[in-house]
PDB file of C-alpha atoms in Angstrom:
ATOM      1  CA  MET A 235      10.371  23.741   9.474  1.00 40.00           C
ATOM      2  CA  GLN A 236      10.605  19.680  10.343  1.00 46.00           C
ATOM      3  CA  HIS A 237       9.481  17.974  13.480  1.00 45.00           C
ATOM      4  CA  GLU A 238      11.396  15.283  15.051  1.00 47.00           C
ATOM      5  CA  ILE A 239      11.267  11.824  14.113  1.00 47.00           C
ATOM      6  CA  THR A 240       9.393   9.542  15.900  1.00 48.00           C
ATOM      7  CA  THR A 241      11.368   6.813  16.645  1.00 53.00           C
ATOM      8  CA  ASN A 242       8.787   4.188  18.019  1.00 72.00           C
ATOM      9  CA  SER A 243       6.934   4.565  14.704  1.00 91.00           C
ATOM     10  CA  MET A 244       6.756   2.322  11.751  1.00 96.00           C
ATOM     11  CA  ILE A 245       7.124   4.855   9.504  1.00 97.00           C
ATOM     12  CA  SER A 246       8.895   8.275   9.634  1.00 97.00           C
ATOM     13  CA  VAL A 247       9.249  10.811   6.934  1.00 97.00           C
ATOM     14  CA  ARG A 248      10.597  14.233   7.310  1.00 97.00           C
ATOM     15  CA  GLY A 249      11.054  17.012   4.361  1.00 97.00           C
ATOM     16  CA  MET A 250      10.468  13.967   1.684  1.00 98.00           C
ATOM     17  CA  SER A 251      10.743  15.440  -1.834  1.00 98.00           C
ATOM     18  CA  LYS A 252      10.887  14.075  -5.152  1.00 97.00           C
ATOM     19  CA  LEU A 253      11.498  15.337  -8.705  1.00 97.00           C
ATOM     20  CA  PHE A 254      10.836  13.879 -12.005  1.00 95.00           C
ATOM     21  CA  GLY A 255      12.962  16.358 -13.967  1.00 95.00           C
ATOM     22  CA  LYS A 256      11.463  20.149 -12.991  1.00 94.00           C
ATOM     23  CA  PHE A 257       8.302  18.726 -11.713  1.00 95.00           C
ATOM     24  CA  VAL A 258       7.848  18.568  -7.943  1.00 96.00           C
ATOM     25  CA  ALA A 259       6.167  15.241  -7.475  1.00 97.00           C
ATOM     26  CA  LEU A 260       6.607  15.510  -3.405  1.00 98.00           C
ATOM     27  CA  ASP A 261       7.413  18.296  -1.920  1.00 97.00           C
ATOM     28  CA  ARG A 262       8.816  18.247   1.377  1.00 97.00           C
ATOM     29  CA  VAL A 263       6.572  16.181   2.615  1.00 97.00           C
ATOM     30  CA  ASP A 264       5.984  14.947   6.599  1.00 97.00           C
ATOM     31  CA  PHE A 265       4.302  11.955   8.486  1.00 97.00           C
ATOM     32  CA  ASP A 266       4.823   9.512  11.025  1.00 97.00           C
ATOM     33  CA  ILE A 267       2.249   5.989  10.941  1.00 97.00           C
ATOM     34  CA  SER A 268       2.518   4.157  13.804  1.00 95.00           C
ATOM     35  CA  ARG A 269       2.496   0.070  13.844  1.00 93.00           C
ATOM     36  CA  GLY A 270      -0.452  -1.647  12.565  1.00 92.00           C
ATOM     37  CA  GLU A 271      -2.192   1.615  11.730  1.00 95.00           C
ATOM     38  CA  LYS A 272      -4.372   1.854   8.619  1.00 95.00           C
ATOM     39  CA  ILE A 273      -3.604   4.757   6.120  1.00 97.00           C
ATOM     40  CA  VAL A 274      -5.588   5.668   3.292  1.00 97.00           C
ATOM     41  CA  VAL A 275      -4.294   8.478   0.828  1.00 97.00           C
ATOM     42  CA  LEU A 276      -6.632  10.615  -1.056  1.00 97.00           C
ATOM     43  CA  GLY A 277      -6.062  13.811  -3.374  1.00 95.00           C
ATOM     44  CA  PRO A 278      -6.828  14.702  -7.074  1.00 94.00           C
ATOM     45  CA  SER A 279      -4.964  13.105 -10.013  1.00 91.00           C
ATOM     46  CA  GLY A 280      -1.470  14.556 -10.061  1.00 92.00           C
ATOM     47  CA  SER A 281      -1.593  14.877  -6.246  1.00 95.00           C
ATOM     48  CA  GLY A 282       1.396  12.858  -5.530  1.00 96.00           C
ATOM     49  CA  LYS A 283      -0.468   9.777  -4.022  1.00 95.00           C
ATOM     50  CA  SER A 284       0.927   7.126  -5.733  1.00 93.00           C
ATOM     51  CA  THR A 285       4.353   8.132  -5.796  1.00 96.00           C
ATOM     52  CA  LEU A 286       4.486   8.957  -2.118  1.00 97.00           C
ATOM     53  CA  ILE A 287       3.631   5.300  -1.898  1.00 95.00           C
ATOM     54  CA  ARG A 288       6.294   4.089  -4.644  1.00 95.00           C
ATOM     55  CA  THR A 289       8.881   6.235  -2.416  1.00 96.00           C
ATOM     56  CA  LEU A 290       8.573   3.850   0.485  1.00 96.00           C
ATOM     57  CA  ASN A 291       9.336   1.327  -1.078  1.00 94.00           C
ATOM     58  CA  GLN A 292      11.961   2.971  -3.097  1.00 95.00           C
ATOM     59  CA  ILE A 293      10.587   1.899  -6.466  1.00 94.00           C
ATOM     60  CA  GLU A 294      10.695   5.765  -6.977  1.00 95.00           C
ATOM     61  CA  PRO A 295      13.783   7.035  -4.251  1.00 95.00           C
ATOM     62  CA  HIS A 296      13.449  10.027  -2.987  1.00 96.00           C
ATOM     63  CA  ASP A 297      15.561  13.060  -3.512  1.00 96.00           C
ATOM     64  CA  SER A 298      15.711  15.171  -0.603  1.00 97.00           C
ATOM     65  CA  GLY A 299      14.791  14.159   3.121  1.00 97.00           C
ATOM     66  CA  THR A 300      14.627  11.743   5.765  1.00 97.00           C
ATOM     67  CA  LEU A 301      12.581   8.250   5.349  1.00 97.00           C
ATOM     68  CA  ILE A 302      12.885   5.567   8.407  1.00 97.00           C
ATOM     69  CA  ILE A 303      11.072   2.422   8.652  1.00 96.00           C
ATOM     70  CA  ASP A 304      10.946   0.448  11.269  1.00 95.00           C
ATOM     71  CA  GLY A 305      13.729   2.399  12.942  1.00 94.00           C
ATOM     72  CA  LYS A 306      16.033   1.692   9.807  1.00 94.00           C
ATOM     73  CA  LEU A 307      17.318   4.925   7.624  1.00 96.00           C
ATOM     74  CA  ILE A 308      16.537   4.384   3.782  1.00 96.00           C
ATOM     75  CA  ASN A 309      18.466   5.500   1.374  1.00 93.00           C
ATOM     76  CA  ALA A 310      20.627   5.230  -1.752  1.00 90.00           C
ATOM     77  CA  LYS A 311      22.596   2.492  -0.065  1.00 93.00           C
ATOM     78  CA  THR A 312      19.771   0.512   1.468  1.00 95.00           C
ATOM     79  CA  ASP A 313      19.747  -2.774  -0.195  1.00 94.00           C
ATOM     80  CA  PRO A 314      16.279  -2.413  -2.144  1.00 92.00           C
ATOM     81  CA  ILE A 315      15.710  -6.197  -1.928  1.00 91.00           C
ATOM     82  CA  GLN A 316      15.782  -6.323   1.893  1.00 91.00           C
ATOM     83  CA  LEU A 317      13.651  -3.094   1.893  1.00 94.00           C
ATOM     84  CA  ARG A 318      10.965  -4.735  -0.500  1.00 91.00           C
ATOM     85  CA  CYS A 319      11.070  -8.188   1.869  1.00 91.00           C
ATOM     86  CA  MET A 320      10.006  -5.672   4.708  1.00 94.00           C
ATOM     87  CA  VAL A 321       7.705  -3.385   2.598  1.00 96.00           C
ATOM     88  CA  GLY A 322       5.573  -5.518   0.413  1.00 94.00           C
ATOM     89  CA  MET A 323       2.929  -3.624  -2.436  1.00 93.00           C
ATOM     90  CA  VAL A 324      -0.035  -5.103  -4.421  1.00 91.00           C
ATOM     91  CA  PHE A 325      -0.103  -3.207  -7.442  1.00 87.00           C
ATOM     92  CA  GLN A 326      -3.300  -1.652  -9.470  1.00 81.00           C
ATOM     93  CA  ASN A 327      -3.129  -4.645 -12.243  1.00 82.00           C
ATOM     94  CA  TYR A 328      -2.135  -7.274  -9.934  1.00 83.00           C
ATOM     95  CA  ASN A 329       1.384  -7.904 -12.123  1.00 88.00           C
ATOM     96  CA  LEU A 330       0.811 -11.674 -11.404  1.00 93.00           C
ATOM     97  CA  PHE A 331       2.765 -13.854 -14.247  1.00 95.00           C
ATOM     98  CA  PRO A 332       0.294 -15.454 -16.275  1.00 95.00           C
ATOM     99  CA  HIS A 333       2.393 -18.509 -17.488  1.00 97.00           C
ATOM    100  CA  LEU A 334       2.849 -19.648 -13.865  1.00 97.00           C
ATOM    101  CA  SER A 335      -0.145 -21.057 -11.495  1.00 97.00           C
ATOM    102  CA  VAL A 336      -1.819 -19.214  -8.400  1.00 97.00           C
ATOM    103  CA  LEU A 337       0.864 -21.198  -6.141  1.00 98.00           C
ATOM    104  CA  GLU A 338       4.097 -20.705  -7.993  1.00 97.00           C
ATOM    105  CA  ASN A 339       3.556 -17.217  -8.262  1.00 97.00           C
ATOM    106  CA  CYS A 340       3.330 -17.104  -4.200  1.00 97.00           C
ATOM    107  CA  ILE A 341       6.462 -19.472  -3.749  1.00 97.00           C
ATOM    108  CA  LEU A 342       8.267 -17.715  -6.346  1.00 96.00           C
ATOM    109  CA  ALA A 343      10.393 -15.287  -4.298  1.00 93.00           C
ATOM    110  CA  PRO A 344      10.372 -16.562  -1.019  1.00 95.00           C
ATOM    111  CA  MET A 345      12.203 -19.358  -2.597  1.00 96.00           C
ATOM    112  CA  ARG A 346      14.589 -16.964  -4.384  1.00 94.00           C
ATOM    113  CA  VAL A 347      15.069 -14.380  -1.918  1.00 93.00           C
ATOM    114  CA  ARG A 348      14.158 -16.133   1.259  1.00 91.00           C
ATOM    115  CA  ARG A 349      16.010 -19.081   0.248  1.00 93.00           C
ATOM    116  CA  MET A 350      13.043 -21.097   1.565  1.00 95.00           C
ATOM    117  CA  THR A 351      12.671 -24.732   0.290  1.00 96.00           C
ATOM    118  CA  ARG A 352       9.732 -25.736  -1.748  1.00 97.00           C
ATOM    119  CA  MET A 353       7.857 -27.295   0.662  1.00 97.00           C
ATOM    120  CA  GLU A 354       8.349 -24.383   3.245  1.00 97.00           C
ATOM    121  CA  ALA A 355       7.314 -22.086   0.532  1.00 97.00           C
ATOM    122  CA  THR A 356       4.043 -24.007  -0.307  1.00 97.00           C
ATOM    123  CA  ALA A 357       2.545 -24.323   3.009  1.00 97.00           C
ATOM    124  CA  LEU A 358       3.065 -20.622   3.569  1.00 95.00           C
ATOM    125  CA  ALA A 359       1.657 -19.855   0.272  1.00 96.00           C
ATOM    126  CA  ARG A 360      -1.286 -22.140   1.016  1.00 96.00           C
ATOM    127  CA  ARG A 361      -1.742 -20.422   4.737  1.00 93.00           C
ATOM    128  CA  TYR A 362      -1.754 -16.947   2.825  1.00 93.00           C
ATOM    129  CA  LEU A 363      -4.201 -18.136   0.099  1.00 94.00           C
ATOM    130  CA  GLU A 364      -6.347 -19.516   2.807  1.00 93.00           C
ATOM    131  CA  GLN A 365      -6.524 -16.138   4.651  1.00 90.00           C
ATOM    132  CA  VAL A 366      -7.369 -14.406   1.667  1.00 90.00           C
ATOM    133  CA  GLY A 367     -10.042 -16.758   0.643  1.00 90.00           C
ATOM    134  CA  ILE A 368      -9.278 -18.778  -2.297  1.00 93.00           C
ATOM    135  CA  PRO A 369      -7.390 -21.513  -1.234  1.00 95.00           C
ATOM    136  CA  ASP A 370      -8.924 -23.683  -3.850  1.00 96.00           C
ATOM    137  CA  GLN A 371      -7.521 -21.466  -6.686  1.00 96.00           C
ATOM    138  CA  ALA A 372      -3.766 -22.725  -6.159  1.00 97.00           C
ATOM    139  CA  ASP A 373      -3.450 -24.750  -9.298  1.00 97.00           C
ATOM    140  CA  LYS A 374      -5.404 -22.171 -11.515  1.00 97.00           C
ATOM    141  CA  TYR A 375      -3.675 -19.420 -13.606  1.00 97.00           C
ATOM    142  CA  PRO A 376      -4.438 -15.816 -13.491  1.00 95.00           C
ATOM    143  CA  ILE A 377      -6.319 -15.602 -16.680  1.00 95.00           C
ATOM    144  CA  GLN A 378      -8.909 -18.174 -15.110  1.00 97.00           C
ATOM    145  CA  LEU A 379      -9.486 -15.804 -12.207  1.00 94.00           C
ATOM    146  CA  SER A 380     -11.890 -13.526 -11.685  1.00 91.00           C
ATOM    147  CA  GLY A 381     -10.511  -9.403 -10.861  1.00 87.00           C
ATOM    148  CA  GLY A 382     -11.078  -9.661  -7.346  1.00 87.00           C
ATOM    149  CA  GLN A 383      -9.644 -13.275  -7.137  1.00 91.00           C
ATOM    150  CA  GLN A 384      -6.435 -11.769  -8.835  1.00 92.00           C
ATOM    151  CA  GLN A 385      -6.599  -9.270  -6.522  1.00 88.00           C
ATOM    152  CA  ARG A 386      -6.485 -11.736  -3.446  1.00 91.00           C
ATOM    153  CA  VAL A 387      -3.657 -13.782  -5.265  1.00 94.00           C
ATOM    154  CA  ALA A 388      -1.646 -10.350  -5.291  1.00 92.00           C
ATOM    155  CA  ILE A 389      -2.169  -9.706  -1.984  1.00 92.00           C
ATOM    156  CA  ALA A 390      -1.577 -13.600  -0.853  1.00 93.00           C
ATOM    157  CA  ARG A 391       1.978 -13.444  -2.526  1.00 95.00           C
ATOM    158  CA  ALA A 392       3.170  -9.927  -1.103  1.00 93.00           C
ATOM    159  CA  LEU A 393       2.300 -11.541   1.811  1.00 93.00           C
ATOM    160  CA  CYS A 394       4.526 -14.471   1.662  1.00 94.00           C
ATOM    161  CA  MET A 395       7.412 -12.335   2.088  1.00 93.00           C
ATOM    162  CA  GLN A 396       6.335 -11.673   5.312  1.00 92.00           C
ATOM    163  CA  PRO A 397       6.603  -7.692   5.162  1.00 94.00           C
ATOM    164  CA  GLU A 398       5.956  -5.733   8.120  1.00 94.00           C
ATOM    165  CA  VAL A 399       4.293  -2.720   5.578  1.00 96.00           C
ATOM    166  CA  MET A 400       1.816  -3.522   2.813  1.00 95.00           C
ATOM    167  CA  LEU A 401       1.733  -0.747   0.464  1.00 96.00           C
ATOM    168  CA  PHE A 402      -1.868  -0.861  -1.887  1.00 93.00           C
ATOM    169  CA  ASP A 403      -2.167   1.092  -4.983  1.00 92.00           C
ATOM    170  CA  GLU A 404      -5.942   1.464  -5.899  1.00 88.00           C
ATOM    171  CA  PRO A 405      -6.954  -1.853  -4.613  1.00 85.00           C
ATOM    172  CA  THR A 406     -10.642  -1.941  -5.178  1.00 81.00           C
ATOM    173  CA  ALA A 407      -9.902  -0.300  -8.780  1.00 78.00           C
ATOM    174  CA  ALA A 408     -12.532  -2.230 -10.862  1.00 70.00           C
ATOM    175  CA  LEU A 409     -13.912  -4.317  -8.325  1.00 78.00           C
ATOM    176  CA  ASP A 410     -17.582  -5.772  -7.606  1.00 80.00           C
ATOM    177  CA  PRO A 411     -18.850  -4.295  -4.219  1.00 82.00           C
ATOM    178  CA  GLU A 412     -18.574  -8.101  -3.063  1.00 80.00           C
ATOM    179  CA  ALA A 413     -15.051  -8.163  -3.780  1.00 80.00           C
ATOM    180  CA  ILE A 414     -14.414  -4.751  -2.061  1.00 82.00           C
ATOM    181  CA  VAL A 415     -15.912  -6.146   0.783  1.00 84.00           C
ATOM    182  CA  GLY A 416     -13.266  -8.627   0.823  1.00 83.00           C
ATOM    183  CA  VAL A 417     -10.795  -6.273   0.175  1.00 83.00           C
ATOM    184  CA  VAL A 418     -11.945  -4.629   3.442  1.00 85.00           C
ATOM    185  CA  GLY A 419     -11.745  -7.674   5.249  1.00 87.00           C
ATOM    186  CA  ILE A 420      -8.209  -8.691   4.428  1.00 87.00           C
ATOM    187  CA  MET A 421      -6.495  -5.055   5.576  1.00 87.00           C
ATOM    188  CA  ASP A 422      -9.074  -5.825   8.755  1.00 88.00           C
ATOM    189  CA  GLU A 423      -6.953  -8.489   9.416  1.00 88.00           C
ATOM    190  CA  LEU A 424      -3.387  -7.422   8.670  1.00 89.00           C
ATOM    191  CA  ALA A 425      -4.187  -4.706  10.856  1.00 88.00           C
ATOM    192  CA  GLU A 426      -4.854  -7.553  13.717  1.00 88.00           C
ATOM    193  CA  GLN A 427      -1.699  -9.127  13.038  1.00 89.00           C
ATOM    194  CA  GLY A 428       0.183  -5.699  13.467  1.00 91.00           C
ATOM    195  CA  ILE A 429       0.944  -5.400   9.568  1.00 93.00           C
ATOM    196  CA  THR A 430       0.957  -1.331   8.855  1.00 96.00           C
ATOM    197  CA  THR A 431      -0.772  -0.606   5.704  1.00 95.00           C
ATOM    198  CA  VAL A 432      -1.176   2.335   3.404  1.00 97.00           C
ATOM    199  CA  CYS A 433      -3.488   2.467   0.632  1.00 95.00           C
ATOM    200  CA  VAL A 434      -3.981   4.987  -2.225  1.00 95.00           C
ATOM    201  CA  THR A 435      -7.682   4.696  -3.640  1.00 91.00           C
ATOM    202  CA  HIS A 436     -10.311   7.083  -5.281  1.00 88.00           C
ATOM    203  CA  GLU A 437     -12.833   5.242  -3.623  1.00 87.00           C
ATOM    204  CA  MET A 438     -14.272   7.158  -0.346  1.00 90.00           C
ATOM    205  CA  ALA A 439     -16.959   4.466   0.683  1.00 88.00           C
ATOM    206  CA  PHE A 440     -13.787   2.611   1.127  1.00 90.00           C
ATOM    207  CA  SER A 441     -12.021   5.273   2.755  1.00 92.00           C
ATOM    208  CA  ARG A 442     -14.235   5.983   5.456  1.00 92.00           C
ATOM    209  CA  ARG A 443     -14.703   2.252   6.159  1.00 91.00           C
ATOM    210  CA  ILE A 444     -11.117   1.284   6.161  1.00 91.00           C
ATOM    211  CA  ALA A 445      -8.673   3.966   7.133  1.00 95.00           C
ATOM    212  CA  ASP A 446      -7.704   5.030  10.838  1.00 96.00           C
ATOM    213  CA  ARG A 447      -6.076   8.021   9.034  1.00 97.00           C
ATOM    214  CA  ILE A 448      -6.765  10.202   5.643  1.00 97.00           C
ATOM    215  CA  VAL A 449      -3.943  11.557   4.418  1.00 98.00           C
ATOM    216  CA  PHE A 450      -4.892  14.305   2.192  1.00 97.00           C
ATOM    217  CA  MET A 451      -2.319  15.486  -0.622  1.00 97.00           C
ATOM    218  CA  ASP A 452      -2.672  18.397  -3.443  1.00 96.00           C
ATOM    219  CA  GLN A 453       0.122  19.296  -5.734  1.00 96.00           C
ATOM    220  CA  GLY A 454       2.773  17.070  -4.080  1.00 97.00           C
ATOM    221  CA  LYS A 455       1.694  18.528  -0.573  1.00 97.00           C
ATOM    222  CA  ILE A 456       0.167  16.982   2.680  1.00 97.00           C
ATOM    223  CA  VAL A 457      -2.657  19.262   3.129  1.00 97.00           C
ATOM    224  CA  GLU A 458      -4.065  17.316   6.196  1.00 97.00           C
ATOM    225  CA  ILE A 459      -4.041  14.284   8.191  1.00 97.00           C
ATOM    226  CA  THR A 460      -7.233  13.534  10.070  1.00 96.00           C
ATOM    227  CA  PRO A 461      -9.656  10.332  11.124  1.00 97.00           C
ATOM    228  CA  PRO A 462     -11.625   9.630   8.598  1.00 96.00           C
ATOM    229  CA  GLU A 463     -15.031  10.953  10.270  1.00 95.00           C
ATOM    230  CA  THR A 464     -13.669  14.174  10.756  1.00 96.00           C
ATOM    231  CA  PHE A 465     -12.539  14.495   7.314  1.00 96.00           C
ATOM    232  CA  PHE A 466     -15.154  13.212   5.532  1.00 95.00           C
ATOM    233  CA  THR A 467     -18.052  15.604   8.044  1.00 94.00           C
ATOM    234  CA  ALA A 468     -15.414  18.467   8.597  1.00 94.00           C
ATOM    235  CA  PRO A 469     -12.511  18.477   6.500  1.00 94.00           C
ATOM    236  CA  GLN A 470      -9.650  21.557   8.007  1.00 93.00           C
ATOM    237  CA  SER A 471      -9.111  22.723   4.558  1.00 94.00           C
ATOM    238  CA  GLU A 472     -10.956  24.509   2.057  1.00 95.00           C
ATOM    239  CA  ARG A 473      -9.200  22.542  -0.502  1.00 95.00           C
ATOM    240  CA  ALA A 474     -10.357  19.011   0.698  1.00 95.00           C
ATOM    241  CA  GLN A 475     -13.660  20.483   1.198  1.00 95.00           C
ATOM    242  CA  ASN A 476     -13.582  20.946  -2.548  1.00 94.00           C
ATOM    243  CA  PHE A 477     -12.463  17.681  -3.406  1.00 94.00           C
ATOM    244  CA  LEU A 478     -14.776  16.172  -1.323  1.00 94.00           C
ATOM    245  CA  ASN A 479     -17.722  18.499  -3.269  1.00 91.00           C
ATOM    246  CA  GLN A 480     -16.807  17.069  -6.237  1.00 88.00           C
ATOM    247  CA  MET A 481     -15.836  13.553  -5.465  1.00 85.00           C
ATOM    248  CA  LEU A 482     -19.023  12.788  -3.563  1.00 75.00           C
ATOM    249  CA  ARG A 483     -21.258  14.520  -6.431  1.00 70.00           C
ATOM    250  CA  TYR A 484     -21.057  11.415  -8.305  1.00 56.00           C
TER     251      TYR A 484
END
């Protein structure tokens, strides 16, 4: 049975499913996310984590159910460009344009999609490069940067579209501990600015540090949604307990 939509939530999902052929990637999931909330999605490989966040900006359109973001019904009629202005995404492999400088990577979409002048887009990009801590890297190319720096560029580039929601797919993969601390700080700042964040990760310590709530998934279903301390100390389901036992063993 589906719950009523919570209209004051930033994101409300009811009965949302996604199929790839006969494979059920998402199976009638329900959840609400408040404005400015930091959500971390955990679960074993193949549980539907990445599919879930990819439906939120319709990289993977959902097949059934209801998705509402900031009071707007999201479906096949939704303009994907306008949606992705509102819902930014930072990919695991960053997806930076290698032939463009850091600054050019950041100003391209604001100029083309939001129709900003080069001067306006450049001022915005420099502001966000400052926020993520790499203002001095603006004229370099992605190949000249470390993985942590490329991650920060990807975040700044997404922020240049001034989204209300930010999606992160494994933002700390292959980063060293110092770089991970930097990502945590950036996500804290985004929440303070009222930006809602949804993050998929395998990093348990990062999850515990960053999340307001943990969404735990298995086999395309949401098994439980709990505060991080509850999830890590007293998970509500046997499946989550088994998952934690395996993940924390290493």
